[in-house]
PDB file of C-alpha atoms in Angstrom:
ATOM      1  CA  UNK A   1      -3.316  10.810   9.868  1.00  0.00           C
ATOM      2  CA  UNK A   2      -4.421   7.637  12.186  1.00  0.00           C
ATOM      3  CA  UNK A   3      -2.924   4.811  14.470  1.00  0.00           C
ATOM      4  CA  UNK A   4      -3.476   2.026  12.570  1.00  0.00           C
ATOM      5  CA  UNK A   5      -3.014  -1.387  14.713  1.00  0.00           C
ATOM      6  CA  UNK A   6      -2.748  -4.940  13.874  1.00  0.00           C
ATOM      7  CA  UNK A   7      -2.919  -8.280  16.077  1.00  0.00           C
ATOM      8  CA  UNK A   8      -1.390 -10.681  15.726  1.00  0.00           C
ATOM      9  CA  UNK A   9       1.780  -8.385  14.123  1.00  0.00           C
ATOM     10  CA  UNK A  10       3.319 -11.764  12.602  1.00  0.00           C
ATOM     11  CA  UNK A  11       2.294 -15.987  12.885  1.00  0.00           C
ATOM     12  CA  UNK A  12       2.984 -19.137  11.785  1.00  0.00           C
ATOM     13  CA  UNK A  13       0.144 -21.669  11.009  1.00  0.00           C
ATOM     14  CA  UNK A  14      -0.201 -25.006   9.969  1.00  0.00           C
ATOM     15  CA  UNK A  15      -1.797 -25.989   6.727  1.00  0.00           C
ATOM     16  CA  UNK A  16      -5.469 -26.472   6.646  1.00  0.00           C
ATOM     17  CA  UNK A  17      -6.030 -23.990   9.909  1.00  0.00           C
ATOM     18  CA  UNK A  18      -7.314 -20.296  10.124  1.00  0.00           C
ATOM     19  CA  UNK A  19      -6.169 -17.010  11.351  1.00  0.00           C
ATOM     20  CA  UNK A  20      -8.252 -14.189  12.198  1.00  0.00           C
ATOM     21  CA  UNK A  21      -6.079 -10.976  11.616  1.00  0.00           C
ATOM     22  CA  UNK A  22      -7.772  -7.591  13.301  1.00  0.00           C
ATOM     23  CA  UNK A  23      -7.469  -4.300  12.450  1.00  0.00           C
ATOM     24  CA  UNK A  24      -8.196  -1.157  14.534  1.00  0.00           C
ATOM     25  CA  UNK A  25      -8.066   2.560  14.145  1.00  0.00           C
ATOM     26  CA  UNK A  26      -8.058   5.411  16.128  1.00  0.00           C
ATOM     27  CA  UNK A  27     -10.711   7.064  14.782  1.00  0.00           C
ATOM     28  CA  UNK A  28     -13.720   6.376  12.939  1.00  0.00           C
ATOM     29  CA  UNK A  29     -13.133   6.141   9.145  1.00  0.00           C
ATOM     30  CA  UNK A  30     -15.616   5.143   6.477  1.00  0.00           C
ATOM     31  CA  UNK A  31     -13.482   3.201   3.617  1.00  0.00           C
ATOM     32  CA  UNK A  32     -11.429   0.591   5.286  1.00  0.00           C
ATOM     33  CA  UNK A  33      -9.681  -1.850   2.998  1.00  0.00           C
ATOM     34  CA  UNK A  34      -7.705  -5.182   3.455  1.00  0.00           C
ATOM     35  CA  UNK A  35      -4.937  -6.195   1.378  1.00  0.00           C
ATOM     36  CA  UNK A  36      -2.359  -8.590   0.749  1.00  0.00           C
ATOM     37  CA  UNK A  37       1.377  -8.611  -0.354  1.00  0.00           C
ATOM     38  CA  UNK A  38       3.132 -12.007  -1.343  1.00  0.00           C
ATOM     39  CA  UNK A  39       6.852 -12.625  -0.746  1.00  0.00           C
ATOM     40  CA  UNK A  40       8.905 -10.053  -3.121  1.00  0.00           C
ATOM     41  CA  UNK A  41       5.782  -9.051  -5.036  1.00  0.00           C
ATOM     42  CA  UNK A  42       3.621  -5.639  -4.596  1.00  0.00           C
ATOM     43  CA  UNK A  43      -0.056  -5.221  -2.803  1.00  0.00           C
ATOM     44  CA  UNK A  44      -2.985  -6.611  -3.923  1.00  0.00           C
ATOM     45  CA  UNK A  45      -6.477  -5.364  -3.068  1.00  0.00           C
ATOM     46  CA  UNK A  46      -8.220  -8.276  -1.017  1.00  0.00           C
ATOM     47  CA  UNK A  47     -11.117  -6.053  -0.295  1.00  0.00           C
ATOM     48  CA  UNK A  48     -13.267  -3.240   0.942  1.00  0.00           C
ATOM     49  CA  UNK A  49     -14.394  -3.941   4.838  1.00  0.00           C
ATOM     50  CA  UNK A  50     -17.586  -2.428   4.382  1.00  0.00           C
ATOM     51  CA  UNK A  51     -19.696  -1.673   7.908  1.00  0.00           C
ATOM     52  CA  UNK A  52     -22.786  -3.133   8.357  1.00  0.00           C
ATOM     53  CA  UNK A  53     -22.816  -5.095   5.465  1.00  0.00           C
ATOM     54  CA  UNK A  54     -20.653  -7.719   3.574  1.00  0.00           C
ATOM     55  CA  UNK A  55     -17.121  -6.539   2.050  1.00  0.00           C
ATOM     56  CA  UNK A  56     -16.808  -6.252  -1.257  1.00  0.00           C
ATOM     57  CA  UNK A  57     -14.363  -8.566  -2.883  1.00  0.00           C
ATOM     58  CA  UNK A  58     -12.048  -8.064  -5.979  1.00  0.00           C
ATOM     59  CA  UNK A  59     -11.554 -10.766  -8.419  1.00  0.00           C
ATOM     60  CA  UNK A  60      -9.575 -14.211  -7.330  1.00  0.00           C
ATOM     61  CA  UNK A  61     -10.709 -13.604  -3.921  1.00  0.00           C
ATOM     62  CA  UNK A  62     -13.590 -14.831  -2.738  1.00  0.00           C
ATOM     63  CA  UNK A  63     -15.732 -14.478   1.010  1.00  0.00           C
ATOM     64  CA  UNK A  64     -15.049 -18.222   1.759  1.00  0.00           C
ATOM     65  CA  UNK A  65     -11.761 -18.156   1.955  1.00  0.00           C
ATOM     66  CA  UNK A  66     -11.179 -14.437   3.386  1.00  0.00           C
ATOM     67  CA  UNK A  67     -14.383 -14.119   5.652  1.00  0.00           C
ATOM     68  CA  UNK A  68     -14.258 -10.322   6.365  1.00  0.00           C
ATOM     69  CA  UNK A  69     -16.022  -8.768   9.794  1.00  0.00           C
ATOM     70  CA  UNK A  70     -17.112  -4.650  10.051  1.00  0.00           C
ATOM     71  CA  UNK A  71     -18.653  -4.651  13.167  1.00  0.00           C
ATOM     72  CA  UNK A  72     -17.824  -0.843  13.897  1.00  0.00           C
ATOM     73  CA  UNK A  73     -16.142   2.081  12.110  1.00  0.00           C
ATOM     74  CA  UNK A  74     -13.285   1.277  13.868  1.00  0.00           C
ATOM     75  CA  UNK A  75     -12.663  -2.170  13.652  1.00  0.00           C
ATOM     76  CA  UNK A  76     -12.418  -4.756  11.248  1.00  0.00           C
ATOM     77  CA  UNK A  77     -11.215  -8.554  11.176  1.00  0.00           C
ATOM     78  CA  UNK A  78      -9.641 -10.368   8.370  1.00  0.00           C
ATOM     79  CA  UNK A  79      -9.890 -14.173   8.360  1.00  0.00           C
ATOM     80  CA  UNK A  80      -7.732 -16.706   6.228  1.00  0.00           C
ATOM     81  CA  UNK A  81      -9.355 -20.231   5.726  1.00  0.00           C
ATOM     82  CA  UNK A  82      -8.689 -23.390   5.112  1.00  0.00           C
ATOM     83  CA  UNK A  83      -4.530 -21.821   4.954  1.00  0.00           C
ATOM     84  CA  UNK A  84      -1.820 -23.317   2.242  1.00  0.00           C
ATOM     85  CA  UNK A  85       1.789 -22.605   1.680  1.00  0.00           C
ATOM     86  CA  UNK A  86       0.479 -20.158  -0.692  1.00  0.00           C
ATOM     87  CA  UNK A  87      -1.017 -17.753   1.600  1.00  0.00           C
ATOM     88  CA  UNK A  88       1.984 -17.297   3.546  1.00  0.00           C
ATOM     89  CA  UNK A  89       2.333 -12.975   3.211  1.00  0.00           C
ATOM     90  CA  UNK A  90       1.748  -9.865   4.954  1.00  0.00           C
ATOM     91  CA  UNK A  91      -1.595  -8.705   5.629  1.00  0.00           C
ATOM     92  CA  UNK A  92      -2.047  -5.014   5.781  1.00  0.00           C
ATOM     93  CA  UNK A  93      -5.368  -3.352   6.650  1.00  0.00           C
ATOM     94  CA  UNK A  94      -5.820   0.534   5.252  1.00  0.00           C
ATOM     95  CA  UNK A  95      -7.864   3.489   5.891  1.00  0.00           C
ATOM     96  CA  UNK A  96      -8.758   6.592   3.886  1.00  0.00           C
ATOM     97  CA  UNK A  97      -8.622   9.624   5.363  1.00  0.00           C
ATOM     98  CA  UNK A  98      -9.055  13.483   4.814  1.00  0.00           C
ATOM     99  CA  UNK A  99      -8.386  14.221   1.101  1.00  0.00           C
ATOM    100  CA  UNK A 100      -8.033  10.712  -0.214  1.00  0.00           C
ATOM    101  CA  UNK A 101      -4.821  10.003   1.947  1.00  0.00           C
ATOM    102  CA  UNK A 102      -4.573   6.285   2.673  1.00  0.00           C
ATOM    103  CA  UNK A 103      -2.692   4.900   5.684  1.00  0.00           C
ATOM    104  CA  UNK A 104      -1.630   1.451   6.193  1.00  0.00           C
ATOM    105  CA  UNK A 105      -1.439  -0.538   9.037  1.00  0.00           C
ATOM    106  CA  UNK A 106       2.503  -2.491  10.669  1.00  0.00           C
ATOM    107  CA  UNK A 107       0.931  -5.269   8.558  1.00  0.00           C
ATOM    108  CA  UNK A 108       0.692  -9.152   9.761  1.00  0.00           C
ATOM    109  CA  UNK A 109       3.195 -11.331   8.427  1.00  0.00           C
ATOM    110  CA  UNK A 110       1.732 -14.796   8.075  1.00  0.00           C
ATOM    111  CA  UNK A 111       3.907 -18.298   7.584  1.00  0.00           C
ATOM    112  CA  UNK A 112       2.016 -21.478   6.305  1.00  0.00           C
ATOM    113  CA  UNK A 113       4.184 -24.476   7.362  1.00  0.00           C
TER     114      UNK A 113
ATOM    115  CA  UNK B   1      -7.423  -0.834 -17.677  1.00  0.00           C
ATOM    116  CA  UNK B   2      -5.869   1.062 -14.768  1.00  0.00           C
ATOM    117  CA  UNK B   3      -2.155   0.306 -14.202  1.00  0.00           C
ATOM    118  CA  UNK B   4       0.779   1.671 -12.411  1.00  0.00           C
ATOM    119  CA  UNK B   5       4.549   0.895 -13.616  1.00  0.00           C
ATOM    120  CA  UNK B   6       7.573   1.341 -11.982  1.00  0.00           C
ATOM    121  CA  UNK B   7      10.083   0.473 -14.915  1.00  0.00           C
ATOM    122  CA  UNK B   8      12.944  -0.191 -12.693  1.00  0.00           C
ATOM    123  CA  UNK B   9      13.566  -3.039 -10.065  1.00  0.00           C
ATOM    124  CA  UNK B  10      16.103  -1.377  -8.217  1.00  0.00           C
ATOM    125  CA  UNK B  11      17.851   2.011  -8.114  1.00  0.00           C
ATOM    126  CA  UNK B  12      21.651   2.637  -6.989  1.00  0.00           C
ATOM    127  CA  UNK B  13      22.828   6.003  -5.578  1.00  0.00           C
ATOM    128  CA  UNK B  14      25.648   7.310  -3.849  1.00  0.00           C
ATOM    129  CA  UNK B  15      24.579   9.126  -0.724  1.00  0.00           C
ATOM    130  CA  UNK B  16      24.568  12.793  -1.350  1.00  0.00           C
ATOM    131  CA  UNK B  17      23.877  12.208  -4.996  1.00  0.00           C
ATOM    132  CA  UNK B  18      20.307  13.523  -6.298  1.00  0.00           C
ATOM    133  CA  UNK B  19      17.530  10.506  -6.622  1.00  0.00           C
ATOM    134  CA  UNK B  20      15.286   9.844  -8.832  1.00  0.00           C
ATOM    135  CA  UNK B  21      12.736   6.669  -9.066  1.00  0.00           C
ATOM    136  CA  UNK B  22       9.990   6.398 -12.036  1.00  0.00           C
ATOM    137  CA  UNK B  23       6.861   5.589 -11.878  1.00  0.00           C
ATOM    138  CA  UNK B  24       3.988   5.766 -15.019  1.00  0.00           C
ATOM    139  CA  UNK B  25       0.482   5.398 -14.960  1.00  0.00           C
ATOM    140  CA  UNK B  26      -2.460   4.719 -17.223  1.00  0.00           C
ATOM    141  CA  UNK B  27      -5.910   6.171 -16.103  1.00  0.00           C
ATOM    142  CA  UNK B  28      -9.205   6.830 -17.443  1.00  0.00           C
ATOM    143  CA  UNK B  29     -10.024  10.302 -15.870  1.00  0.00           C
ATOM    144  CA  UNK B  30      -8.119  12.594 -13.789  1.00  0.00           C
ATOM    145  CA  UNK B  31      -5.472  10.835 -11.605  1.00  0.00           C
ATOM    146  CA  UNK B  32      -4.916  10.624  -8.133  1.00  0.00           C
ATOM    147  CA  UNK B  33      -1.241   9.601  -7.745  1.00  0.00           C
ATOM    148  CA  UNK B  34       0.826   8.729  -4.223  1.00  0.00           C
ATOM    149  CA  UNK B  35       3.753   7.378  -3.732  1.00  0.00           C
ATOM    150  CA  UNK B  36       4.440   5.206  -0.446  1.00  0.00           C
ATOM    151  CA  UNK B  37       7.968   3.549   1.207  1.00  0.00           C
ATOM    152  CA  UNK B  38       8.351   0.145   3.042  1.00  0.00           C
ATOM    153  CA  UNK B  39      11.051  -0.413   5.256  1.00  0.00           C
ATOM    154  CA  UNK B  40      12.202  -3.727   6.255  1.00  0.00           C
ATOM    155  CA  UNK B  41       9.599  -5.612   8.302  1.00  0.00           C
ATOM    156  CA  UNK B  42       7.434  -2.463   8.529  1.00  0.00           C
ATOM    157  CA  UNK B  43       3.987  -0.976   6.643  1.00  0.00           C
ATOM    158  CA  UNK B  44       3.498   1.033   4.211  1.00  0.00           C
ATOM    159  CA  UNK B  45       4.280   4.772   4.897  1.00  0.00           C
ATOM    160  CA  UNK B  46       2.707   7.795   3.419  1.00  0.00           C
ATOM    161  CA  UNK B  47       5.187  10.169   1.717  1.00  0.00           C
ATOM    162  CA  UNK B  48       2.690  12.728  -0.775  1.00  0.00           C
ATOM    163  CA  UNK B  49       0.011  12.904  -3.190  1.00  0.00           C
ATOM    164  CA  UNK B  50      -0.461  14.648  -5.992  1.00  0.00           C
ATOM    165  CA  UNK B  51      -5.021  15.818  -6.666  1.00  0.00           C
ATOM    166  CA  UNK B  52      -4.705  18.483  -8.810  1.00  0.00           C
ATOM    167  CA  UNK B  53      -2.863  21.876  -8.671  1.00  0.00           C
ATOM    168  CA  UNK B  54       0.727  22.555  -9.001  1.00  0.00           C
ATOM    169  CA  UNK B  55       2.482  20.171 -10.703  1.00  0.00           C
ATOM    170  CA  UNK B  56       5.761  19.623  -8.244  1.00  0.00           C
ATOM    171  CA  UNK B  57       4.593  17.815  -5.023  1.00  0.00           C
ATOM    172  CA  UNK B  58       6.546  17.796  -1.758  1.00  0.00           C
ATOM    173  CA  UNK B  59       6.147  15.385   0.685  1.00  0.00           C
ATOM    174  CA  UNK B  60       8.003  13.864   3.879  1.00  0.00           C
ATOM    175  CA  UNK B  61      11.444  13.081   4.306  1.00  0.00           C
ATOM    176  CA  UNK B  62      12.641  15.833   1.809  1.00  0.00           C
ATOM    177  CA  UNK B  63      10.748  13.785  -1.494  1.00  0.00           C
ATOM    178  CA  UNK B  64       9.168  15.623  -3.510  1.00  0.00           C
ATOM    179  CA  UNK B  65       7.078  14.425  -6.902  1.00  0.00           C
ATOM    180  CA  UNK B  66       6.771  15.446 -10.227  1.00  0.00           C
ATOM    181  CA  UNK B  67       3.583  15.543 -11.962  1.00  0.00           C
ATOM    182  CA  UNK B  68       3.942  15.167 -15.865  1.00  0.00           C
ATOM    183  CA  UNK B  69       0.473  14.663 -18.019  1.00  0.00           C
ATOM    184  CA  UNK B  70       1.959  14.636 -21.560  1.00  0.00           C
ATOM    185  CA  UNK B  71       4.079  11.875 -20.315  1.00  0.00           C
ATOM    186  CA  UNK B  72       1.937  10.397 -17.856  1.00  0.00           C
ATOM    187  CA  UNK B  73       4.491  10.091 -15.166  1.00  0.00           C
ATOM    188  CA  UNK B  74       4.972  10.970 -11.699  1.00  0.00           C
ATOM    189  CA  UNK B  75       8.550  10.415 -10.469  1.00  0.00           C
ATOM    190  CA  UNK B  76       9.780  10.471  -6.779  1.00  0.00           C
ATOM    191  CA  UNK B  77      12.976  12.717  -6.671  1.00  0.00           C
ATOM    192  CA  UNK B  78      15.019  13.403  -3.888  1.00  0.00           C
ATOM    193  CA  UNK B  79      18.203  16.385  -4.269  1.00  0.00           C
ATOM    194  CA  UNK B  80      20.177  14.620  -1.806  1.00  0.00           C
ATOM    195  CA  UNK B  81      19.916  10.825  -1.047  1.00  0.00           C
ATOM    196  CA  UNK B  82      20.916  10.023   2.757  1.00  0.00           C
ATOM    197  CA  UNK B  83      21.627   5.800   3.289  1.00  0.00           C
ATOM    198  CA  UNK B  84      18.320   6.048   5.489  1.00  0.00           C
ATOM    199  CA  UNK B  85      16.644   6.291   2.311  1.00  0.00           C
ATOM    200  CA  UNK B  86      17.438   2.505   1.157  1.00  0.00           C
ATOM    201  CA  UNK B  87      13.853   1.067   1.012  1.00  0.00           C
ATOM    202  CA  UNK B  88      11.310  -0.467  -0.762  1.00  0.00           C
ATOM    203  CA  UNK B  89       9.264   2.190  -2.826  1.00  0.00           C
ATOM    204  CA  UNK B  90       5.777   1.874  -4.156  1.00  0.00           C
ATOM    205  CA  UNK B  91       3.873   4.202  -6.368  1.00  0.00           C
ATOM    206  CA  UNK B  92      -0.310   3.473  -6.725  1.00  0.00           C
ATOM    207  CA  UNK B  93      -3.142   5.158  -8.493  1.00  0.00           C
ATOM    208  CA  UNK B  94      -6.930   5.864  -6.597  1.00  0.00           C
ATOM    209  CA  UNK B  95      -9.228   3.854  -8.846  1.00  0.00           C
ATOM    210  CA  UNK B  96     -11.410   6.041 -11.032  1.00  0.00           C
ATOM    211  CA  UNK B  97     -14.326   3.671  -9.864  1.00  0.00           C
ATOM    212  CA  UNK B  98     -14.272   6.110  -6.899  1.00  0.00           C
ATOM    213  CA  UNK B  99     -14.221   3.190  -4.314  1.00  0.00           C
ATOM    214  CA  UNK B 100     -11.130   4.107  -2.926  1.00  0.00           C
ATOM    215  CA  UNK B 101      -9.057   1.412  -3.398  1.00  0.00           C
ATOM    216  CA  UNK B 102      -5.437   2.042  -5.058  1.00  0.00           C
ATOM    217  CA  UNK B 103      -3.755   0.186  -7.379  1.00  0.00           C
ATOM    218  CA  UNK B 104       0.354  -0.695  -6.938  1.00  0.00           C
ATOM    219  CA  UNK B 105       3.072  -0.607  -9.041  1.00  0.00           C
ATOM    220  CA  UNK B 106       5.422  -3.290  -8.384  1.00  0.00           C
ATOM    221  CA  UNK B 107       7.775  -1.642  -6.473  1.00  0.00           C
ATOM    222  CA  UNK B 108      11.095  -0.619  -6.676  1.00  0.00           C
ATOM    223  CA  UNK B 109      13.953  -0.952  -4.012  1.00  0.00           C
ATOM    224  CA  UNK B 110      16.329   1.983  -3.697  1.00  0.00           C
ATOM    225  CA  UNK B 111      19.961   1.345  -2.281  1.00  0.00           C
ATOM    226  CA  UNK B 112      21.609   4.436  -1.280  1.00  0.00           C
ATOM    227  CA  UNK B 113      25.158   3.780  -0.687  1.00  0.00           C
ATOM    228  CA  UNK B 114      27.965   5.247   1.618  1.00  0.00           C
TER     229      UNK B 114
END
């Protein structure tokens, strides 16, 4: 498996501000994803944190909004724009690794006042 | 399209009593099935996978899963439910794009009671 860490582990923001969310693993690891998970509801794919180049995003969510940094195999940073009520969740970064296993980081649980 | 269903919002058992939670799937291709819990105010946590091979899969915690193809199903089962158990569990797919990313069902919270 792998230590998974997240910073900040929970915030709350005003609207219209931005929170940079980072993700770090104990070990290097090639597919690193981010993902989101709204009040009550299940996870939703955000995107892949590709390294060296820009993350690839799934549909409704777009680069502006959730800038995405892969500096390293071992670190990535989410960021949340421009936040509304709306984005008020928990923000869980992911790894794969060995056979396909995918671990999940504590998550970041995110308030928009 | 890809999907993952968990027909059931919530599942009641006494402790002791055997568990079972559903979960159905609709793939293109061979699927790679997990199931995952959520405590309260925690992440994700890995409890098995099924690849290929036999089709009962055991995993942490005592659960074990059972593959079905004909019915496209993989249920989490548990012989004996302890009150630890009560949690928030999530069954997902790999995507047959090969990208890695899994796909959720929507979760469904077991209550194991005293």
């Amino acid at each position: 498996s792998a230590v998974i860490s997240q910073k900040p582990s929970r915030d709350i923001c005003q609207r219209g501000t931005s929170l940079t969310i980072q993700c770090q693993v104990d070990s290097q690891v090639t597919m690193m994803f981010w993902y989101r998970q709204q009040p009550g509801q299940s996870l939703t794919l955000i995107a892949t944190a590709n390294q060296g180049s820009e993350a690839t995003y799934e549909s409704g969510f777009v680069i502006d909004k959730f800038p995405i940094s892969r500096p390293n195999l071992t670190f990535s940073t989410l960021t949340v724009s421009n936040m509304s009520p709306e984005d008020s969740s928990i923000y869980l970064c992911s790894v794969v690794i060995g056979a396909l296993e995918q671990y999940f980081g504590p998550g970041t649980r995110l308030t928009v006042t | 399209a890809q999907s993952v269903a968990q027909p059931e919002d919530q599942v009641n058992v006494a402790e002791g009593n055997p568990l079972t939670v559903k979960c159905t799937y609709s793939v293109s291709g061979n699927p790679y099935l997990f199931w995952y819990v959520q405590y309260p105010n925690r992440g994700l946590q890995f409890l098995l996978k099924y690849i290929t091979g036999d089709n009962l899969v055991k995993g942490s915690y005592g659960f074990e899963a059972e593959f079905n193809k004909s019915q496209t199903s993989f249920h989490l089962k548990k012989p004996s439910a302890l009150v630890s158990d009560s949690a928030l569990y999530f069954c997902a797919v790999r995507d047959s794009s090969n990208t890695g990313k899994l796909i959720f069902g929507q979760g469904t919270t077991l209550q194991v009671k005293p």
